[in-house]
Short mmCIF file of C-alpha atoms in Angstrom, two decimals:
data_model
loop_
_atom_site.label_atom_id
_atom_site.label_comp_id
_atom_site.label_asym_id
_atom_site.label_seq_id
_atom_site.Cartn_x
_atom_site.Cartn_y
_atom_site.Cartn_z
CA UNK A 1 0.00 0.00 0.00
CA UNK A 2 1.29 3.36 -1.18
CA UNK A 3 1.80 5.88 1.74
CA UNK A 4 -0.57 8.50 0.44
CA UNK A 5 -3.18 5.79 0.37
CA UNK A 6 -2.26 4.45 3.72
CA UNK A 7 -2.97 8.12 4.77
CA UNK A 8 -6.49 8.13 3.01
CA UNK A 9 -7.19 5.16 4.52
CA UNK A 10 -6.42 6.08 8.52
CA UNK A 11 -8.91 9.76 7.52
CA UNK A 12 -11.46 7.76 6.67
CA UNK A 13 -11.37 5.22 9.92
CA UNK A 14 -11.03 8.58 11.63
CA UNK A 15 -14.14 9.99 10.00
CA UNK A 16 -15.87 6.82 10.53
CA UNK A 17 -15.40 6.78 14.00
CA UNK A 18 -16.56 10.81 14.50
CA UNK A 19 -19.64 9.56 12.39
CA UNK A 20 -20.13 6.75 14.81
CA UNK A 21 -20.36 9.56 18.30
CA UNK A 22 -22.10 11.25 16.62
CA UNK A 23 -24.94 9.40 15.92
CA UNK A 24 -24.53 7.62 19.25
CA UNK A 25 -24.86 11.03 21.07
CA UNK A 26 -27.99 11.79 19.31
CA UNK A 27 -29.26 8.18 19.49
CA UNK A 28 -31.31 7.76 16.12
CA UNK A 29 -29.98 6.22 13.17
CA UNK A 30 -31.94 8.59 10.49
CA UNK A 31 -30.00 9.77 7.28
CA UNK A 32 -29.83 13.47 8.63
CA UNK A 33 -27.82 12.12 11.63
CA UNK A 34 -25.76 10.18 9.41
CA UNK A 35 -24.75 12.75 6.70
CA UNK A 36 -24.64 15.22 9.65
CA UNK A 37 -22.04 13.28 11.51
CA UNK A 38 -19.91 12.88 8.49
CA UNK A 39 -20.08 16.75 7.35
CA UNK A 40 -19.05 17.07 11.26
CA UNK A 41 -16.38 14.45 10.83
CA UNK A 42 -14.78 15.82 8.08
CA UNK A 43 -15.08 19.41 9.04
CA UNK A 44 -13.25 18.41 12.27
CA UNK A 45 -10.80 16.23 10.65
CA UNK A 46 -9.73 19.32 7.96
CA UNK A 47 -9.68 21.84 10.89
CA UNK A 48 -7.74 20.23 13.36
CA UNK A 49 -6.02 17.31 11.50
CA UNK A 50 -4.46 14.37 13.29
CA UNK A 51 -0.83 13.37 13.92
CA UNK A 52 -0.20 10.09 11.38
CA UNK A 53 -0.66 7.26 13.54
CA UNK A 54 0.03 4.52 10.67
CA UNK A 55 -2.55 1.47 11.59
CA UNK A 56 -1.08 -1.30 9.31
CA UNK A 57 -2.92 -3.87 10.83
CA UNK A 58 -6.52 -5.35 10.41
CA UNK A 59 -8.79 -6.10 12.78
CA UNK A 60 -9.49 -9.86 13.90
CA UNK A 61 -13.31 -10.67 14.87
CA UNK A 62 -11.71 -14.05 16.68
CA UNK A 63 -8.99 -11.94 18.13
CA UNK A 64 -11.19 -9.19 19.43
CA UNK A 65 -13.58 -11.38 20.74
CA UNK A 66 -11.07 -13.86 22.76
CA UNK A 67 -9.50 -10.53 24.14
CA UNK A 68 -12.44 -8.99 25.14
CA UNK A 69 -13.41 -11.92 26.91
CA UNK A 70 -10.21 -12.30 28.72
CA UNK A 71 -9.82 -8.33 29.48
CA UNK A 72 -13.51 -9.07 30.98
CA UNK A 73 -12.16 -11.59 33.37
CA UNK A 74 -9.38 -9.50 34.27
CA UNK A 75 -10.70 -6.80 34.92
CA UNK A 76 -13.33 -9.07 37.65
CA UNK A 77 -10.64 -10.60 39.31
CA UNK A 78 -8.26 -7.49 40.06
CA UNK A 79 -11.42 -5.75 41.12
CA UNK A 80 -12.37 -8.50 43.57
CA UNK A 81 -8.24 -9.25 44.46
CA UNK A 82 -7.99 -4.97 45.26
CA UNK A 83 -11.01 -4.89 46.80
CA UNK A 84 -10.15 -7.85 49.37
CA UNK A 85 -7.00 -6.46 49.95
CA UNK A 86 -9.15 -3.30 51.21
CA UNK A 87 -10.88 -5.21 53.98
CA UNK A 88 -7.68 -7.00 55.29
CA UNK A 89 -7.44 -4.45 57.84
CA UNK A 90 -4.00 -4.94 59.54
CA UNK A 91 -2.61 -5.94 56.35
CA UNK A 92 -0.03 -3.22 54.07
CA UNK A 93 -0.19 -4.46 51.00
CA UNK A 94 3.55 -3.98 49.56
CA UNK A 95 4.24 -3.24 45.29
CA UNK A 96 6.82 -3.52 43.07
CA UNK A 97 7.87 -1.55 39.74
CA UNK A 98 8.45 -3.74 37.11
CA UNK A 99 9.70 -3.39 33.69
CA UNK A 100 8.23 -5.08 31.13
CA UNK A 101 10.13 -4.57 27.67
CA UNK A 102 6.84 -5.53 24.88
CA UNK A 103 8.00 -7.78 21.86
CA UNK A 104 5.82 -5.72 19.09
CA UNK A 105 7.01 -2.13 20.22
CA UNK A 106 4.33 -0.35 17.80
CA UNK A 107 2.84 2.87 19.18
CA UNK A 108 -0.43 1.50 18.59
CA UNK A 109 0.18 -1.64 20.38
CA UNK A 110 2.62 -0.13 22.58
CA UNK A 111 -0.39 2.22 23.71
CA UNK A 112 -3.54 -0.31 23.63
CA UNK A 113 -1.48 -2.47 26.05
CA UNK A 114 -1.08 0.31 28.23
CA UNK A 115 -4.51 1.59 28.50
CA UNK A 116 -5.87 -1.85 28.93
CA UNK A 117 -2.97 -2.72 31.96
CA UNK A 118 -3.81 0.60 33.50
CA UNK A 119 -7.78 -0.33 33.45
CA UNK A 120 -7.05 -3.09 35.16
CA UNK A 121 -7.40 -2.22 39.28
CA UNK A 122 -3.95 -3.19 40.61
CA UNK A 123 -1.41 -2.22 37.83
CA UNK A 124 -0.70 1.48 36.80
CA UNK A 125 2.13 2.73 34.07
CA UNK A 126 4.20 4.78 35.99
CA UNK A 127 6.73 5.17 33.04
CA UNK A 128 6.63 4.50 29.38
CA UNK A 129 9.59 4.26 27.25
CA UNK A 130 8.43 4.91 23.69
CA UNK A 131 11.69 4.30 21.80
CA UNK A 132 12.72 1.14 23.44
CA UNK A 133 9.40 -0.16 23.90
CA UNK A 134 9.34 -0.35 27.77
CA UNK A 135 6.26 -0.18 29.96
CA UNK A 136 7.46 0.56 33.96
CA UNK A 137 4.43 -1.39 35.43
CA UNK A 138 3.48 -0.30 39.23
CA UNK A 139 1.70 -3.55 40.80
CA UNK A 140 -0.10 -3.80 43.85
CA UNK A 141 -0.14 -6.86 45.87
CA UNK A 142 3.14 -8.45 44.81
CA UNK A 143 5.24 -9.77 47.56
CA UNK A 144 8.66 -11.58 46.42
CA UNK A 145 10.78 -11.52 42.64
CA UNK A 146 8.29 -14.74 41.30
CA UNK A 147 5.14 -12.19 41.95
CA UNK A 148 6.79 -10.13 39.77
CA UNK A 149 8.23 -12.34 36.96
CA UNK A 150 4.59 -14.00 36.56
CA UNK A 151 3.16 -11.00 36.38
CA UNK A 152 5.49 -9.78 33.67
CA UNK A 153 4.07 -13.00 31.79
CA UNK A 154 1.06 -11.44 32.15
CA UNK A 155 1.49 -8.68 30.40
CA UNK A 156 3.01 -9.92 27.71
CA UNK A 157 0.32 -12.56 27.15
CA UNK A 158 -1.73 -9.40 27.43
CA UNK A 159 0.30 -7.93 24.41
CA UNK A 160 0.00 -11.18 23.05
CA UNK A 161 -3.92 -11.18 22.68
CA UNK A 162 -3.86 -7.42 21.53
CA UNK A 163 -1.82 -8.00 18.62
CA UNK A 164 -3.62 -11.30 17.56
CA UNK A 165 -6.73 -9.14 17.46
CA UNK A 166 -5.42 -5.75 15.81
CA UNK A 167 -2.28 -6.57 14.80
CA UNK A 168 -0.44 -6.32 11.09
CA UNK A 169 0.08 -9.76 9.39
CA UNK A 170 3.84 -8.36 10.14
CA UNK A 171 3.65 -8.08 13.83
CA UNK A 172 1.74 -11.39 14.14
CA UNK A 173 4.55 -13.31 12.92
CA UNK A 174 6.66 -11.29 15.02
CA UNK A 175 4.80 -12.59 18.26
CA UNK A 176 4.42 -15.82 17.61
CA UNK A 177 7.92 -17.07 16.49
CA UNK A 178 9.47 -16.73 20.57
CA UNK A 179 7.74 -19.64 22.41
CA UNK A 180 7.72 -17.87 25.98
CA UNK B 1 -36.94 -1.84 44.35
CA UNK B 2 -37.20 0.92 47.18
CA UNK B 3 -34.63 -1.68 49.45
CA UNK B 4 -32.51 -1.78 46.81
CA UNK B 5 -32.73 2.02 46.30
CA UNK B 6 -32.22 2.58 49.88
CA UNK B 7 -28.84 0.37 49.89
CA UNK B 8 -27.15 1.36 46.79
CA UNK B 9 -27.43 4.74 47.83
CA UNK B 10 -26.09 4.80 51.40
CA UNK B 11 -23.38 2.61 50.01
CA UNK B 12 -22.35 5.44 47.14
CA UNK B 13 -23.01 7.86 50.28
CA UNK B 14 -20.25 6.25 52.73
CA UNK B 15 -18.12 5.72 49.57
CA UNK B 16 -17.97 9.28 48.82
CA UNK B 17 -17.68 10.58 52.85
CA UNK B 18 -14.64 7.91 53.04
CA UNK B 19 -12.61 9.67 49.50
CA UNK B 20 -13.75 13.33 51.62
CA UNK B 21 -11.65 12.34 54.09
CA UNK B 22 -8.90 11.41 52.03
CA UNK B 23 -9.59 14.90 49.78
CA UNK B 24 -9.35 16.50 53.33
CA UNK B 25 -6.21 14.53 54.86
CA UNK B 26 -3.88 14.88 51.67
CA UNK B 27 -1.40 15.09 52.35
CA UNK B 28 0.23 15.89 49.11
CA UNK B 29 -1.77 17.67 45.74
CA UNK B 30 -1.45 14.03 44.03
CA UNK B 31 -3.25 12.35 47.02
CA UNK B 32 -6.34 14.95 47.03
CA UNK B 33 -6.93 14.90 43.04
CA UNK B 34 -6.82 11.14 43.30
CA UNK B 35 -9.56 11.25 46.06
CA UNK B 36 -11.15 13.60 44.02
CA UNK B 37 -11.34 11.24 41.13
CA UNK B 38 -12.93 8.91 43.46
CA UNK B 39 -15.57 11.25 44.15
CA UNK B 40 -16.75 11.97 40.56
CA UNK B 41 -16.55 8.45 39.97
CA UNK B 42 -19.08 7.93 42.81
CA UNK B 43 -20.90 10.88 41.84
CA UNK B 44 -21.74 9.69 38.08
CA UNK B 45 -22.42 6.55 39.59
CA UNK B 46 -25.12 8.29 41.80
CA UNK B 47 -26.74 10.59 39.02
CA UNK B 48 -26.69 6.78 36.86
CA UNK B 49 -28.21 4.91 39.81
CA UNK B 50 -30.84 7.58 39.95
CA UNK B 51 -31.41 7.38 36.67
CA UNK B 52 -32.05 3.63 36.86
CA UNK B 53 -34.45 4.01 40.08
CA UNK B 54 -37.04 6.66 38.66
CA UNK B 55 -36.66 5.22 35.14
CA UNK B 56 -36.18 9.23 34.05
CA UNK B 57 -33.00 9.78 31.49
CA UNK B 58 -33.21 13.14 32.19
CA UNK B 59 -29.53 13.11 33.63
CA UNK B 60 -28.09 11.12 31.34
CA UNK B 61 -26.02 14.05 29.49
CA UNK B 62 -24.29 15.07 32.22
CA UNK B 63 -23.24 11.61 32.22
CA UNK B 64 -21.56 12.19 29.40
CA UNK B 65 -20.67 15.64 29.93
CA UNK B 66 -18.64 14.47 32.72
CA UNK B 67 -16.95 11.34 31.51
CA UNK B 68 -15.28 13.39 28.56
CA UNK B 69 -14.42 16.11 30.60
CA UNK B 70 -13.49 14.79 33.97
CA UNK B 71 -10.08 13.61 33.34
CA UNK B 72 -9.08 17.03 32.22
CA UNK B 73 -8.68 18.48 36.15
CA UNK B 74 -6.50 15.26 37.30
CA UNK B 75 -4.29 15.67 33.91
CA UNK B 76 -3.73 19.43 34.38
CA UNK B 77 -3.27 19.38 37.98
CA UNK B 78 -0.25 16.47 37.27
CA UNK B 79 1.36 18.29 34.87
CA UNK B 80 1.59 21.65 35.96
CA UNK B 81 2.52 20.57 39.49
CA UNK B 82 6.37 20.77 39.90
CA UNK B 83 7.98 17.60 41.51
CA UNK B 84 9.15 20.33 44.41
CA UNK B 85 5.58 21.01 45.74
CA UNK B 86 4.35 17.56 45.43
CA UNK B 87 6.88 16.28 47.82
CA UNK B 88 6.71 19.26 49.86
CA UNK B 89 3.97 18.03 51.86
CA UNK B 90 4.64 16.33 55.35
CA UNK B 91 5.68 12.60 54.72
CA UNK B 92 4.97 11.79 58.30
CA UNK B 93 1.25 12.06 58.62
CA UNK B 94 -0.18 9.15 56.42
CA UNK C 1 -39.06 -11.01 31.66
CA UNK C 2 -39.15 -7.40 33.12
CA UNK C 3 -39.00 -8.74 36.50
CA UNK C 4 -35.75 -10.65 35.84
CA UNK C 5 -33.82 -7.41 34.21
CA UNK C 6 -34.91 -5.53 37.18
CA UNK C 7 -33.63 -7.87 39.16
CA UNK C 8 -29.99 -8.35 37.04
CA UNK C 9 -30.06 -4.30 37.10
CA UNK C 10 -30.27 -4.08 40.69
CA UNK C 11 -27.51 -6.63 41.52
CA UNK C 12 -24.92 -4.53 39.16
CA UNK C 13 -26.32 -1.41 41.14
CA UNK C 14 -25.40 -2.86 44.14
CA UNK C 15 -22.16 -4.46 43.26
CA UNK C 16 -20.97 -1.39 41.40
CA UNK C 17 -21.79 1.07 44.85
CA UNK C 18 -20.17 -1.82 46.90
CA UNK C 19 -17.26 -1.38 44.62
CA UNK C 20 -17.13 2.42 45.28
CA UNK C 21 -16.97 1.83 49.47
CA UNK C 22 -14.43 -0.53 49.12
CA UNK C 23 -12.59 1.92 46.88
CA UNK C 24 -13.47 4.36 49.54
CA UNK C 25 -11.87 2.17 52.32
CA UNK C 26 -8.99 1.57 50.19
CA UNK C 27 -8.16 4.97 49.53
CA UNK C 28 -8.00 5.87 53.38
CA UNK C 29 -6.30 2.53 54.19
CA UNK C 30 -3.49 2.54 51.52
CA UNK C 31 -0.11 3.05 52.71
CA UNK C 32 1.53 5.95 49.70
CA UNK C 33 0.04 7.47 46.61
CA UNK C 34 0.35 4.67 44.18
CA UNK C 35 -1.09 1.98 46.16
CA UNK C 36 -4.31 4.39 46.76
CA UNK C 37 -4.36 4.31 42.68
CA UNK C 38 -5.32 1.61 42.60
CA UNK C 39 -7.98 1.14 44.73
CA UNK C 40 -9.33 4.54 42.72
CA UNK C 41 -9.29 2.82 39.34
CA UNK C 42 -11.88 0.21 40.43
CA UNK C 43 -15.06 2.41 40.75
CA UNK C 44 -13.79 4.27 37.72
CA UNK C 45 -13.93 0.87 35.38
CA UNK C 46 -15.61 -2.17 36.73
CA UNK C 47 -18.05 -0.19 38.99
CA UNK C 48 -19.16 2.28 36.23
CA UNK C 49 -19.20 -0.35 33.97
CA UNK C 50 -21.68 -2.08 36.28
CA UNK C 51 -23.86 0.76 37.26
CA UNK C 52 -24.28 1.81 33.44
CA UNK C 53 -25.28 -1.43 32.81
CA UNK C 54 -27.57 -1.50 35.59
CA UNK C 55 -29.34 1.60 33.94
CA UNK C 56 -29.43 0.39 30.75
CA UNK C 57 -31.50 -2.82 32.00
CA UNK C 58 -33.85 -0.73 33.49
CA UNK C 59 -34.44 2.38 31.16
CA UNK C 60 -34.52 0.15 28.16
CA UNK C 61 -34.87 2.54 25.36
CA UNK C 62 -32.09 2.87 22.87
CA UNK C 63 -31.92 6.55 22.54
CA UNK C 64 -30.63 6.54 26.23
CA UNK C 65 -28.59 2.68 25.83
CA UNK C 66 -26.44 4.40 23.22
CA UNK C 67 -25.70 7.54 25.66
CA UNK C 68 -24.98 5.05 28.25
CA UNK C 69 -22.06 3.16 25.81
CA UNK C 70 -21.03 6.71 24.88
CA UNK C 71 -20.34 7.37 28.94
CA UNK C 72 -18.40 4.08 29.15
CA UNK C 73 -16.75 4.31 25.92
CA UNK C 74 -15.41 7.64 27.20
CA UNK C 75 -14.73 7.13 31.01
CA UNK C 76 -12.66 4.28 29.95
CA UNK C 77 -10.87 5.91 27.36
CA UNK C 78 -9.69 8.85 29.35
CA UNK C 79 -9.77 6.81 33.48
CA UNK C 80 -5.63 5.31 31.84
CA UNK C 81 -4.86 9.10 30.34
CA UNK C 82 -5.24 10.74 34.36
CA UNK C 83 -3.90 8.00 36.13
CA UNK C 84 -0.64 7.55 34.39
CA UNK C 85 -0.44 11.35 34.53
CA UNK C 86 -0.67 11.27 38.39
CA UNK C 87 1.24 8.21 39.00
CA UNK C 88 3.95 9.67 37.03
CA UNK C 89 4.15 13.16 38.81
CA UNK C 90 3.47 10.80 42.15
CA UNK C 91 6.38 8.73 41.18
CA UNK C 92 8.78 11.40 39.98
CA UNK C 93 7.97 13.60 42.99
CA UNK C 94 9.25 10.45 45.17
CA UNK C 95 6.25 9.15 46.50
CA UNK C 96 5.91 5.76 46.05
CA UNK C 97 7.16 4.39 49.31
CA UNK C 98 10.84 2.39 48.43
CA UNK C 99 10.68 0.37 52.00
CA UNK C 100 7.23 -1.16 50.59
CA UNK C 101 8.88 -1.92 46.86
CA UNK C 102 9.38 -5.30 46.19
CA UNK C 103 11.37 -4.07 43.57
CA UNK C 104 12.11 -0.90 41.78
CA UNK C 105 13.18 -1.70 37.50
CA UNK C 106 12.78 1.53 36.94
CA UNK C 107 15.22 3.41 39.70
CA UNK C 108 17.83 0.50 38.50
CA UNK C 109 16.95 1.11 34.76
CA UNK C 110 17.81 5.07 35.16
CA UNK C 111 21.33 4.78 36.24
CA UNK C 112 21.66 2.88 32.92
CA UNK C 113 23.13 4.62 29.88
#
């Protein structure tokens, strides 16, 4: 794919998307919402254009679904782990900082992995390290070194399932070929 | 549904005195906007939960009003606060 | 039928507010800054995510089920952009306690050139 048309391409996913709010926010799917939201969209788009954020990849139904479902299940299980650790009175839960250096260091998939570690209760980025393609990880609830190495696992299963889902054909072959 | 009501709210209501205290106790900047966080998250989840109750949606945009704008008084707070004054509080009293 | 959503809706009501005392406990609990992070991210996500959907069940109209998705779409778009702001200025400002670190990568991964 030529660059110029890679360019079109990430507009129009942008414009798509404005479309999308905007018909969400007035909650009827008529044609006047529709063409509304795109003369909006592109309006927007010309006035205040966007940064190139190249998305090479394609998205994967299977992929999305499987990390949904797993993010899901995450996101229960911290809530319910932090949560318990509120009502151990007597109890100071102790963290650690952890680096985790990502195998696919794309800013796309360098950021989705972020956002969906930091919705998860118990983990925060403290630190991100864009060229190297380090996140610095602060975890609650980890008390000794094998805490910390599973939960470096974690994440990077976590990267894992985010590039199966929206990754380029590219990256996907990138993640699988290290067994970890 | 009036039990229910009854619960969900004095639960929200004791959730929001405990992050006051915190708001009020600091003891650094970073502590209170955290705290503060906490309470907007409580009260959305209040003006939602009302919502739900009397089966009115006539709150729902500042639902929305708030969830894009919220995050804008943590961010600016974090940035413009210089490493000096955030550590400047008393480290004793925790 | 409507008597089963109502009930679903007002079990993720009162999970969701139970989520926001415990959060409220946590926060006055937690030792340093970082810690009481975390406890603030789970009203923010799960319990949100729970009380939205605990409207949605009972308004049951789509004009005001697609506002609802808009609030969670946003809330969890933007809950990540705050607290990595904070934890960052928290953490750079010295306040995550070291005596409670397990360990610290990113103290040892400074001093590297």
């Amino acid at each position: 794919m030529s660059p110029a048309r890679g360019r079109w391409r990430d507009r129009a996913i942008a414009a798509l998307g404005l479309t999308a709010i905007w018909v969400l926010l007035w909650g009827s799917f008529t044609p006047l919402t529709m063409v509304g939201g795109a003369l909006v969209a592109v309006v927007v788009l010309t006035v205040f254009p966007l940064p190139a954020v190249t998305y090479a990849g394609r998205i994967h139904p299977l992929g999305v679904l499987r990390f949904a479902g797993r993010f899901a299940k995450d996101l229960v299980v911290a809530s319910v782990q932090v949560s318990s650790l509120a009502f151990r009175f007597g109890h100071v839960p102790r963290s650690a900082v952890i680096a985790v250096p990502l195998k696919v260091p794309s800013d796309l998939g360098l950021t989705l992995t972020a956002e969906a570690v930091s919705l998860v209760p118990g983990s925060l980025i403290v630190e991100a390290d864009r060229e190297r393609g380090v996140l610095y990880v602060h975890v609650l609830g980890v008390r000794d070194a094998a805490g910390a190495d599973r939960f470096r696992r974690d994440v990077l299963d976590l990267e894992r399932r985010i590039v199966q889902a929206f990754g380029s054909p590219a990256e996907r072959r990138a993640i699988k070929e290290p067994p970890t | 549904m009036t039990v229910i009501a009854v619960l969900v709210t004095s639960l929200l209501a004791l959730g929001a005195g405990l992050a006051l205290i915190r708001v009020v106790r600091g003891p650094s900047v970073l502590d209170r906007i955290v705290a503060t966080d906490v309470l907007l998250a409580v009260i959305v989840m209040a003006i939602a939960a009302e919502a739900a109750f009397s089966r009115d949606a006539t709150g729902l945009p500042i639902l929305v009003v708030l969830s894009i704008l919220g995050f804008t008084g943590a961010v600016s707070v974090a940035r413009f606060t210089s490493a000096a004054s955030a550590a400047s509080a008393p480290r004793g009293r925790r | 039928m409507s008597g089963v959503l109502d009930v679903v809706a007002a079990a993720c009501l009162v999970v969701g507010a139970l989520l926001s005392l415990s959060a409220g406990v946590a926060l006055l609990r937690f030792p340093d800054l970082l810690s009481r992070m975390h406890a603030a991210t789970k009203p923010q996500v799960l319990g949100l995510l729970l009380v939205l959907l605990g409207c949605g069940l009972r308004l049951r109209d789509i004009v005001d089920v697609t506002t609802l998705i808009l609030v969670a779409v946003f809330g969890m778009a933007t809950a990540p952009v705050a607290a990595h702001m904070v934890g960052r200025a928290g953490y750079r400002a010295g306040m995550a306690r070291s005596d409670l670190l397990v360990t610290d990568e990113l103290a040892t991964a400074d001093e590297r050139p």
